Amino acid sequence: MKINVLSADVYNKIAAGEVVDRPYSVVKELVENAIDAGAGEITVEIEGGGKTLIRVTDNGGGIEKDDLVRAYAPHATSKISDAGDLFGVSTLGFRGEALASIAAVSRMKIVSKTADGEAWSLASEGGTLGNVLPSAGGNGTQVTVSDLFFNTPARLKFLKSDGAEEGDVTNMMARFLLSRPEIAFTYTANGKVRYRSYGDGLAAALAVVYGAGTLDNLYEIDAEKHGIRLRGFIGNQNFAKPNRTYQSLFVNGRYVVNQTVSAALSNAYASYLMKRQYPFYVLFLDVPPEIVDVNVHPNKADVRFADNQVIYGSVYSVVSSVLDGNSRALEYLASAPKRPAEESRAVPSAPSAPTAAPAMTFEQAKKELEFEIPPLAGKVNLPRRSFTESPAAMGVHAPSPERAQEEAKEDAFEENRKFLLEREKKQRRVDPATLEFKGELFRTYLIYERGEEAYVIDQHAAHERLIYDRLRANMENRTVVSQPMLTPYVLNLNAQEFAFLEKNFGVLREIGFEIGEFGQGSVKVSSVPSDLTDLDLGAFFGEVLSNYESLRAIKLAELLKDKLASAACKAAVKGGEKLTDAEVRSLLERMDGDMGLKCPHGRPVAVLIKKSEIEKLFKRIV
Ligand code: ADP
Ligand code: MG
């Protein structure tokens, strides 16, 4: 047997199949490039289902004349320059293989003009480049792809009918309109305008895709939970759809299909929809980039979350609250006025939710990578941390059955997360002995000086966090102290509720409840965790039980964590209360100098203000 080294031509044709296998995937890559180029207007034209023609025109930044040739080269990208950049990649593309792949299997032409350059064009046929020629046109880029797969007949044969391919392109375009409502899109098929949006918001884009009447049947939501933001539109209780094509989820701006989120939604709608009816939703889930692993494979629209339970719980509770119309629904509905939350007095600013926008600059990402990522204990053949690996290298390992890999992957996340938390803590730790208390502001903020820095601590957030930590630690160590109640609390339950609670007596006892059967489907609570003596038991159990349907998917302990956090907040000292000197000191001691702490809702506990920042305010320095 002889081993052949493939020619670049053959190699590119093979590689092309990875990225572009259908007209819609060509459209996807070209539109993503236009978005990455900062376009505010994008026009997509297709003919013959995209087999004969695909043309994408944008008004983005354009390509310099000297870069035109490079744009066709495999692994040529302007979006990252080294592996370090991968960690914080915020553009849709970064592998630099799309244009090369498309060029290899079509007749392609790029015409492009940057703001301060002339228009130039470059054509290729099956990957063979022509000359760079002067051209005409406005700012931006136009990529025309004709005769897709003309030189790979086998692949051409695999395509569906023109109509079916067009349908897939149309679905793809619908997602672009929805995911980028700030961009004006025009999409035509065989000369007919299919979609035209004007970049004026999600509701308008939704009306273009689904018809204006649809909006009457939707709730607009915008909710934040555990640093996770969920916003968009969901169908009302009666708005059933016959299939899943009315469901779009965008995680940090990317379209994905994700089991965890779709299960949370299905379960939230379970009591409203019948079998074979599906909810309508267009949802944006914005999560901190470190808890989501995007792009397992370039063409697989899935993501993995570090903690599925938190994602599941957050999505489920937001959507079910809105559908069930419970008291929290008001907080989650975008159009409804926000309730004046109790703690809002002490909240200087809402936590800034991560959005589709880059969460980290390349510079920051590089800095991040200066730290070694810990190896996976005892796990082999798995990417350590996907962000640091070349995505092309991911997904090629298939050492074990899928399931085992899933589990190992979860562990990887867990370990990485712990490591990152520890590292952050170390970075943010300040020796409490070096902090000098300077007083308080507005009966809420404690001020400490340390050399050229001042720390401002939100006493409410700090206290909240400390109580939360103590409760969690007690839970983990099973050293919970119970406080007997003067009058036991009796809960009357139906058979299912009783069965559910009974099964979980153990968990509840571990966290300090004394709970037992009280005859005839009743349950008696005679002690509560001593930290939570003023817990509203009716509300607490009401919530636990209202969620028990979904608890098949999440562990009760997870839900209890959530509940404990809110209970902790209630028990915590509120902003506006003056602390004694002793209390101030003990607060700081118990924080152990950890200035990176966040309260259970994700708000920062401490803020650092440098002397130089204050001097800037006074124009002492610039
Ligand atoms: P990637 O998007 O992964 O970088 P592509 O092969 O899709 O790789 O594109 C290669 C390069 O060509 C991009 O990095 C970018 O510099 C340039 N490019 C492609 N399309 C456009 C466009 N519409 N406008 C501006 N530059 C573009
Ligand atoms: Mg690209």
XYZ file of C-alpha atoms and ligand atoms in Angstrom:
650
model
C 0.000 0.000 0.000
C 1.186 3.471 -0.834
C 0.406 6.534 1.170
C -0.412 9.574 -0.897
C -0.175 13.085 0.274
C -3.275 14.741 -1.089
C -2.907 17.734 -3.319
C -4.250 20.969 -1.926
C -6.995 20.875 -4.521
C -8.293 17.475 -3.428
C -7.839 18.275 0.214
C -9.837 21.471 -0.068
C -12.669 19.681 -1.802
C -12.850 17.175 1.013
C -12.549 19.806 3.693
C -15.238 21.845 1.992
C -17.776 19.190 2.834
C -17.173 19.835 6.490
C -18.262 23.433 6.283
C -20.492 23.643 3.269
C -22.630 20.725 2.342
C -25.792 22.493 1.253
C -26.826 25.857 -0.179
C -28.134 26.977 3.185
C -24.760 26.393 4.801
C -23.125 28.593 2.141
C -25.685 31.292 2.878
C -25.021 30.875 6.566
C -21.275 31.349 6.219
C -21.603 34.343 3.905
C -24.165 36.106 6.053
C -22.093 35.439 9.175
C -19.120 37.038 7.448
C -21.251 40.070 6.614
C -22.361 40.309 10.242
C -18.785 39.944 11.452
C -17.849 42.759 9.082
C -20.222 45.022 10.994
C -22.833 45.357 8.270
C -26.045 47.215 9.033
C -27.663 46.102 5.787
C -27.420 42.674 4.244
C -29.020 41.486 1.026
C -29.265 37.800 0.197
C -30.346 36.636 -3.252
C -30.701 33.028 -4.285
C -31.773 31.275 -7.458
C -32.598 27.643 -8.031
C -32.659 26.936 -4.304
C -29.136 28.350 -4.126
C -27.732 25.774 -6.510
C -27.423 28.182 -9.413
C -26.814 31.387 -7.518
C -26.200 32.725 -4.052
C -25.279 36.372 -3.674
C -24.728 38.154 -0.389
C -24.151 41.883 -0.374
C -23.270 43.869 2.710
C -22.293 47.391 3.682
C -19.711 46.279 6.214
C -16.040 47.100 6.567
C -14.930 45.494 3.302
C -11.694 43.711 2.409
C -8.492 45.542 1.507
C -7.159 44.944 -1.974
C -4.078 43.209 -0.599
C -6.198 40.888 1.520
C -8.465 39.708 -1.266
C -6.240 36.798 -2.228
C -5.777 35.869 1.378
C -9.530 35.724 1.938
C -9.584 32.693 -0.386
C -6.807 30.887 1.420
C -7.687 28.120 3.848
C -7.168 29.014 7.499
C -6.886 32.665 6.638
C -8.865 34.819 8.983
C -8.680 38.357 10.204
C -10.629 37.481 13.308
C -8.032 35.796 15.455
C -4.291 35.640 15.187
C -3.298 32.962 17.658
C -4.736 30.257 19.827
C -5.034 32.662 22.717
C -7.675 34.613 20.866
C -9.906 31.573 20.710
C -10.728 31.942 24.346
C -12.618 35.146 23.849
C -13.729 34.824 20.281
C -16.779 36.953 19.734
C -17.202 36.836 15.992
C -19.361 34.207 14.357
C -16.503 32.960 12.213
C -12.864 32.514 13.150
C -11.666 29.341 11.511
C -10.953 31.012 8.233
C -12.131 28.044 6.211
C -15.505 29.067 4.849
C -14.494 31.135 1.837
C -11.759 28.686 0.857
C -14.188 25.796 1.136
C -16.924 27.485 -0.860
C -14.469 28.649 -3.511
C -13.199 25.080 -3.919
C -16.613 23.785 -4.939
C -18.116 26.657 -6.941
C -17.489 29.630 -9.161
C -17.066 32.449 -6.729
C -16.494 36.158 -7.040
C -15.826 38.715 -4.358
C -16.213 42.424 -4.977
C -15.211 44.542 -2.047
C -14.486 48.122 -1.079
C -13.261 49.506 2.213
C -14.250 52.991 3.307
C -10.947 54.503 2.237
C -10.040 52.220 -0.640
C -11.223 51.517 -4.161
C -13.456 48.625 -5.179
C -11.611 45.467 -6.277
C -12.776 42.091 -7.375
C -11.354 38.612 -7.442
C -12.968 35.558 -8.981
C -12.159 31.875 -8.697
C -13.289 28.731 -10.390
C -13.143 25.538 -8.349
C -10.586 27.242 -6.142
C -8.323 28.459 -8.967
C -7.890 32.188 -8.571
C -8.099 34.791 -11.310
C -6.568 38.250 -11.075
C -7.422 41.064 -8.728
C -9.222 43.580 -10.922
C -10.489 47.100 -10.418
C -14.214 47.113 -9.984
C -17.133 49.325 -9.074
C -19.444 49.372 -6.099
C -20.185 50.989 -2.779
C -18.565 50.310 0.560
C -18.821 46.742 1.669
C -18.581 43.319 0.162
C -20.496 41.277 -2.347
C -19.860 37.561 -2.630
C -21.436 35.708 -5.539
C -21.427 31.923 -5.570
C -22.565 30.308 -8.816
C -22.962 26.687 -9.765
C -22.388 25.230 -6.349
C -20.773 21.768 -6.464
C -20.294 21.973 -10.247
C -16.990 20.087 -9.828
C -18.160 17.583 -7.226
C -21.041 15.766 -8.950
C -21.421 13.298 -6.105
C -22.205 16.078 -3.718
C -24.530 17.750 -6.184
C -26.543 14.548 -6.355
C -27.128 14.658 -2.628
C -28.910 17.973 -2.762
C -32.657 18.100 -2.384
C -35.016 19.659 -4.920
C -34.690 23.389 -5.585
C -37.839 24.021 -3.578
C -36.622 22.043 -0.590
C -33.187 23.701 -0.610
C -34.857 27.084 -0.870
C -37.036 26.200 2.116
C -33.954 25.494 4.187
C -32.349 28.762 3.120
C -35.550 30.569 4.043
C -35.569 29.018 7.529
C -31.970 29.999 7.950
C -32.741 33.569 6.900
C -35.659 33.734 9.323
C -33.218 32.952 12.108
C -30.869 35.675 10.975
C -33.665 38.242 10.943
C -34.656 37.192 14.448
C -31.197 36.899 15.918
C -30.009 40.224 14.489
C -33.045 42.475 14.646
C -30.781 45.517 14.465
C -29.690 44.608 10.928
C -31.811 45.436 7.868
C -32.130 42.265 5.794
C -33.479 41.766 2.302
C -33.886 38.201 1.160
C -35.066 37.279 -2.308
C -35.536 33.919 -3.981
C -35.771 33.800 -7.778
C -36.276 37.544 -7.817
C -39.155 37.562 -5.345
C -38.733 39.323 -2.022
C -39.307 36.828 0.768
C -38.228 38.856 3.773
C -37.439 42.491 4.234
C -36.642 43.873 7.652
C -35.509 47.336 8.602
C -33.302 46.771 11.575
C -35.840 48.233 13.950
C -36.106 45.654 16.665
C -37.158 42.133 17.510
C -40.913 42.686 17.495
C -40.699 44.104 13.972
C -38.459 41.264 12.786
C -40.855 38.778 14.305
C -43.730 40.371 12.455
C -41.805 40.039 9.181
C -41.093 36.364 9.736
C -44.345 35.202 11.326
C -46.867 37.879 10.388
C -47.887 40.898 12.432
C -50.886 39.125 13.978
C -48.588 36.689 15.730
C -47.501 39.350 18.191
C -50.992 39.409 19.681
C -50.460 35.868 20.862
C -47.101 36.352 22.475
C -45.682 37.459 25.776
C -42.540 39.481 25.710
C -40.244 38.498 28.518
C -37.006 39.807 29.934
C -35.795 38.085 33.043
C -32.600 37.702 34.906
C -31.730 34.875 37.225
C -28.381 33.723 38.574
C -26.559 35.949 36.109
C -28.509 34.358 33.288
C -30.687 36.573 31.153
C -33.645 35.223 29.231
C -35.458 37.558 26.886
C -37.622 37.407 23.809
C -41.119 36.251 22.965
C -43.049 33.181 24.018
C -46.456 32.020 22.821
C -49.369 32.392 25.177
C -51.161 29.433 26.738
C -53.398 28.884 23.708
C -50.908 29.467 20.944
C -50.068 25.888 20.014
C -47.986 25.001 16.986
C -47.998 21.708 15.105
C -44.212 21.294 15.036
C -40.965 22.644 16.362
C -40.184 25.006 13.520
C -41.637 27.868 15.518
C -38.922 27.595 18.092
C -35.730 29.614 18.002
C -33.161 29.814 20.716
C -30.123 32.042 20.547
C -27.451 31.482 23.149
C -25.141 34.462 23.384
C -26.298 35.477 19.929
C -25.847 32.123 18.213
C -28.711 29.988 17.004
C -28.683 26.673 18.813
C -30.839 23.647 19.396
C -30.377 22.603 22.982
C -31.984 19.723 24.843
C -31.844 21.310 28.277
C -33.576 24.502 27.245
C -36.141 22.822 25.053
C -37.005 20.378 27.846
C -37.451 23.280 30.270
C -39.814 24.972 27.831
C -41.766 21.819 27.028
C -42.273 21.191 30.706
C -43.311 24.763 31.399
C -45.965 24.441 28.698
C -46.890 20.873 29.624
C -50.201 21.703 31.236
C -51.303 24.021 28.428
C -50.535 22.028 25.335
C -51.764 18.699 24.172
C -49.760 15.882 22.690
C -48.144 16.861 19.409
C -48.611 20.543 20.087
C -45.493 22.613 20.471
C -44.859 25.997 22.021
C -43.858 29.030 20.023
C -40.765 30.851 21.174
C -38.031 33.162 20.036
C -35.695 33.381 22.980
C -32.332 34.852 23.694
C -30.399 33.233 26.480
C -27.429 35.281 27.544
C -25.059 33.526 29.897
C -21.557 34.276 31.109
C -19.246 32.925 28.420
C -17.349 30.790 30.896
C -20.316 28.552 31.579
C -21.117 27.827 27.972
C -19.172 25.797 25.488
C -20.170 26.825 21.990
C -19.555 25.151 18.755
C -18.856 21.576 19.464
C -18.622 21.257 15.709
C -18.844 23.992 13.090
C -22.093 22.664 11.724
C -23.700 21.426 14.881
C -25.862 24.104 16.332
C -25.557 22.993 19.909
C -23.894 24.270 23.028
C -23.043 22.694 26.339
C -23.627 24.358 29.615
C -21.409 23.953 32.631
C -24.475 23.428 34.742
C -27.560 22.110 33.017
C -29.585 22.218 36.178
C -29.139 25.912 36.674
C -30.058 26.565 33.049
C -33.019 24.233 33.211
C -34.233 25.682 36.480
C -33.877 29.278 35.370
C -35.657 28.837 32.065
C -38.361 26.663 33.531
C -39.136 28.944 36.413
C -39.247 32.102 34.307
C -41.472 30.636 31.613
C -43.766 28.758 33.959
C -44.172 31.836 36.152
C -45.288 33.844 33.145
C -47.674 31.155 31.908
C -49.080 30.381 35.326
C -49.422 34.087 35.998
C -47.935 33.868 39.462
C -46.671 36.854 41.347
C -43.203 36.771 39.817
C -44.624 36.901 36.308
C -44.701 40.673 36.528
C -40.979 40.803 37.042
C -40.381 38.719 33.969
C -42.735 40.390 31.534
C -40.877 42.945 29.495
C -43.789 45.299 28.989
C -45.050 45.202 32.546
C -43.666 47.744 34.967
C -41.048 46.206 37.212
C -42.140 45.781 40.763
C -40.252 48.066 43.059
C -38.143 45.282 44.475
C -37.412 45.497 48.127
C -33.685 45.325 47.801
C -33.488 47.692 44.885
C -32.692 50.509 47.256
C -29.393 48.904 47.966
C -28.621 48.037 44.392
C -26.371 50.600 42.797
C -26.832 49.199 39.329
C -28.351 46.110 37.834
C -25.832 43.411 37.045
C -24.790 43.916 33.501
C -26.091 40.931 31.636
C -23.846 39.426 29.058
C -25.309 40.056 25.658
C -24.517 38.907 22.203
C -21.800 41.514 22.278
C -18.293 40.356 23.081
C -17.962 39.640 26.756
C -14.234 39.839 26.599
C -11.838 41.581 24.315
C -9.083 39.643 22.635
C -6.646 41.473 24.859
C -8.423 40.321 27.981
C -8.751 36.821 26.635
C -5.047 36.640 26.024
C -4.358 37.784 29.533
C -6.696 35.107 30.805
C -4.749 32.477 28.989
C -1.585 33.386 30.791
C -2.941 31.125 33.466
C -2.565 27.446 32.908
C -5.797 25.615 32.593
C -5.781 22.625 34.940
C -5.501 19.181 33.424
C -8.423 16.874 33.654
C -7.838 14.530 36.520
C -8.036 10.990 35.329
C -9.806 11.797 32.099
C -8.091 11.247 28.837
C -8.923 11.986 25.245
C -11.111 14.916 26.070
C -10.577 18.532 25.284
C -9.408 20.172 28.458
C -11.285 23.286 27.960
C -12.866 23.740 24.642
C -12.119 27.424 24.390
C -8.423 26.862 24.426
C -8.466 24.100 21.891
C -8.753 24.527 18.225
C -12.406 23.792 17.572
C -11.319 21.807 14.565
C -9.542 19.474 16.938
C -12.645 19.019 18.989
C -15.247 16.464 18.321
C -12.776 14.225 16.577
C -12.111 12.250 19.712
C -14.656 9.554 20.128
C -12.932 7.285 22.588
C -15.904 6.154 24.554
C -19.628 5.762 24.104
C -21.436 9.085 23.848
C -22.892 8.861 27.296
C -19.617 8.410 29.099
C -18.198 11.276 27.150
C -21.114 13.464 28.161
C -20.474 12.700 31.799
C -16.756 13.217 31.588
C -17.405 16.492 29.856
C -19.639 17.604 32.699
C -16.820 16.774 35.104
C -14.449 18.791 33.002
C -16.708 21.754 33.356
C -17.044 21.265 37.063
C -13.298 21.136 37.537
C -12.641 24.059 35.288
C -15.249 26.093 37.031
C -13.845 25.340 40.441
C -10.394 26.201 39.227
C -11.541 29.493 37.750
C -13.403 30.373 40.921
C -10.394 29.612 43.067
C -8.126 31.562 40.806
C -10.440 34.525 40.819
C -10.694 34.383 44.570
C -6.925 34.395 44.915
C -6.611 37.325 42.587
C -9.217 39.302 44.397
C -8.189 38.507 47.922
C -7.036 41.362 50.069
C -5.557 40.865 53.518
C -8.259 42.279 55.809
C -5.572 43.540 58.215
C -4.373 45.977 55.538
C -7.782 47.589 55.179
C -8.553 50.685 57.173
C -12.219 51.445 57.800
C -13.013 55.007 56.776
C -16.708 55.238 57.379
C -19.921 54.600 55.548
C -21.975 56.255 52.873
C -25.747 56.458 52.639
C -26.051 53.893 55.434
C -25.362 51.235 52.854
C -21.774 51.368 51.671
C -18.751 50.770 53.857
C -15.518 52.415 52.787
C -12.071 50.936 53.322
C -8.749 52.415 52.366
C -5.665 50.460 51.423
C -2.669 52.259 49.990
C -3.738 53.879 46.742
C -7.019 52.007 46.639
C -10.402 52.246 48.241
C -12.875 49.408 48.545
C -16.538 50.158 48.793
C -18.556 47.314 50.233
C -22.292 46.983 49.855
C -23.167 45.858 53.361
C -26.437 44.363 52.271
C -24.924 42.347 49.462
C -22.034 41.287 51.672
C -24.225 40.134 54.477
C -26.527 38.362 52.081
C -23.622 36.514 50.593
C -22.174 35.521 53.935
C -25.441 34.129 55.157
C -25.872 32.293 51.903
C -22.402 30.773 52.135
C -22.941 29.681 55.685
C -26.200 28.003 54.777
C -24.653 26.269 51.824
C -21.654 25.154 53.847
C -23.909 23.840 56.554
C -25.893 22.000 53.945
C -22.799 20.411 52.489
C -21.265 19.529 55.832
C -24.560 18.451 57.283
C -23.946 20.560 60.345
C -27.227 22.339 60.175
C -28.664 23.609 63.395
C -32.394 23.251 63.705
C -34.573 25.624 65.604
C -37.778 24.129 66.987
C -40.887 26.116 66.213
C -43.344 27.208 68.877
C -46.241 25.931 66.833
C -45.538 23.221 64.284
C -46.590 23.949 60.742
C -48.922 21.475 59.060
C -49.129 21.092 55.309
C -52.094 19.371 53.694
C -51.135 17.697 50.463
C -52.625 15.665 47.690
C -51.336 12.170 47.137
C -48.740 13.096 44.520
C -47.432 16.035 46.468
C -47.185 13.919 49.556
C -45.365 11.153 47.734
C -42.929 13.691 46.317
C -42.182 15.365 49.627
C -41.918 12.103 51.473
C -39.326 10.919 49.018
C -37.363 14.042 49.810
C -37.690 14.106 53.577
C -34.017 13.176 53.726
C -32.855 16.207 51.773
C -35.019 18.518 53.813
C -33.776 17.062 57.083
C -30.208 17.473 55.945
C -30.707 21.168 55.593
C -32.322 21.550 58.980
C -36.014 20.926 58.628
C -37.616 18.569 61.062
C -40.342 17.142 58.933
C -42.482 14.050 59.089
C -45.755 12.435 58.174
C -48.734 13.720 60.142
C -51.391 11.298 59.027
C -53.867 11.475 56.146
C -51.601 13.020 53.550
C -50.410 15.736 55.886
C -46.891 16.695 56.741
C -45.739 18.376 59.910
C -42.798 20.730 60.112
C -41.621 21.177 63.676
C -38.154 22.699 63.231
C -36.547 24.934 60.631
C -32.895 25.749 59.915
C -31.907 28.187 62.645
C -30.766 30.733 60.088
C -34.210 30.834 58.604
C -36.464 31.230 61.578
C -38.624 33.802 59.857
C -38.965 31.761 56.687
C -42.477 31.872 55.272
C -43.115 28.139 55.265
C -46.330 28.367 53.291
C -44.597 30.206 50.474
C -41.508 28.031 50.652
C -43.303 24.723 50.357
C -45.766 26.216 47.926
C -42.895 26.932 45.600
C -41.149 23.644 46.111
C -44.382 21.827 45.338
C -45.414 24.020 42.445
C -42.206 22.954 40.778
C -42.271 19.304 41.572
C -43.237 18.332 38.043
C -39.961 19.705 36.826
C -38.037 18.303 39.723
C -37.822 15.035 37.944
C -35.237 16.777 35.873
C -33.520 18.839 38.531
C -32.390 17.691 41.889
C -34.397 19.025 44.771
C -31.177 20.150 46.412
C -30.617 22.471 43.450
C -33.985 24.063 43.859
C -33.475 24.390 47.570
C -30.209 26.207 46.957
C -32.166 28.731 44.993
C -34.810 29.046 47.665
C -32.215 29.319 50.377
C -30.569 32.130 48.503
C -33.755 34.126 48.456
C -34.442 33.310 52.072
C -30.923 34.446 52.889
C -31.581 37.763 51.247
C -34.624 38.323 53.353
C -32.708 37.487 56.481
C -29.763 39.630 55.487
C -29.274 43.092 56.859
C -30.908 45.571 54.538
C -29.226 48.609 53.122
C -30.243 51.635 55.159
C -29.636 49.988 58.520
C -26.758 51.344 60.503
C -24.311 48.662 61.601
C -22.469 48.794 64.878
C -18.675 49.007 64.767
C -18.486 45.409 65.911
C -20.818 44.324 63.142
C -18.760 46.175 60.559
C -15.597 44.471 61.766
C -17.130 41.038 61.823
C -18.527 41.498 58.339
C -15.070 42.193 56.998
C -13.503 39.342 58.929
C -16.027 36.908 57.640
C -15.517 38.065 54.072
C -11.906 37.082 54.657
C -10.771 39.806 52.310
C -12.485 38.243 49.315
C -13.321 41.315 47.269
C -14.469 39.253 44.319
C -17.533 37.961 46.102
C -20.918 38.295 44.533
C -24.228 38.190 46.338
C -26.545 35.262 45.603
C -28.122 37.314 42.809
C -24.807 37.932 41.148
C -24.327 41.526 42.210
C -20.843 42.479 43.344
C -20.255 42.749 47.048
C -17.267 45.054 46.801
C -16.118 47.625 44.300
C -12.566 48.865 43.939
C -11.935 52.556 43.351
C -8.383 53.636 42.672
C -6.960 56.875 43.939
C -6.056 57.707 40.367
C -9.706 57.444 39.327
C -10.646 60.018 41.912
C -7.767 62.223 40.866
C -9.046 62.041 37.333
C -12.405 63.296 38.506
C -10.656 66.333 39.932
C -8.552 66.746 36.814
C -5.384 66.383 38.858
C -4.307 63.815 36.329
C -5.652 63.007 32.899
P -13.634 33.444 9.009
O -14.968 34.085 8.923
O -13.650 32.219 9.850
O -12.545 34.399 9.381
P -13.886 33.085 6.173
O -13.258 32.094 5.263
O -15.359 33.040 6.290
O -13.219 32.880 7.578
O -13.412 34.519 5.766
C -12.024 34.785 5.658
C -11.727 36.246 5.888
O -12.235 37.021 4.800
C -12.392 36.835 7.119
O -11.615 36.644 8.278
C -12.496 38.310 6.743
O -11.301 38.980 7.007
C -12.695 38.276 5.248
N -14.109 38.415 4.872
C -14.935 37.434 4.476
N -16.165 37.917 4.199
C -16.130 39.246 4.449
C -17.094 40.323 4.356
N -18.349 40.112 3.964
N -16.665 41.562 4.684
C -15.403 41.778 5.112
N -14.462 40.817 5.201
C -14.807 39.569 4.874
Mg -16.620 33.234 8.084
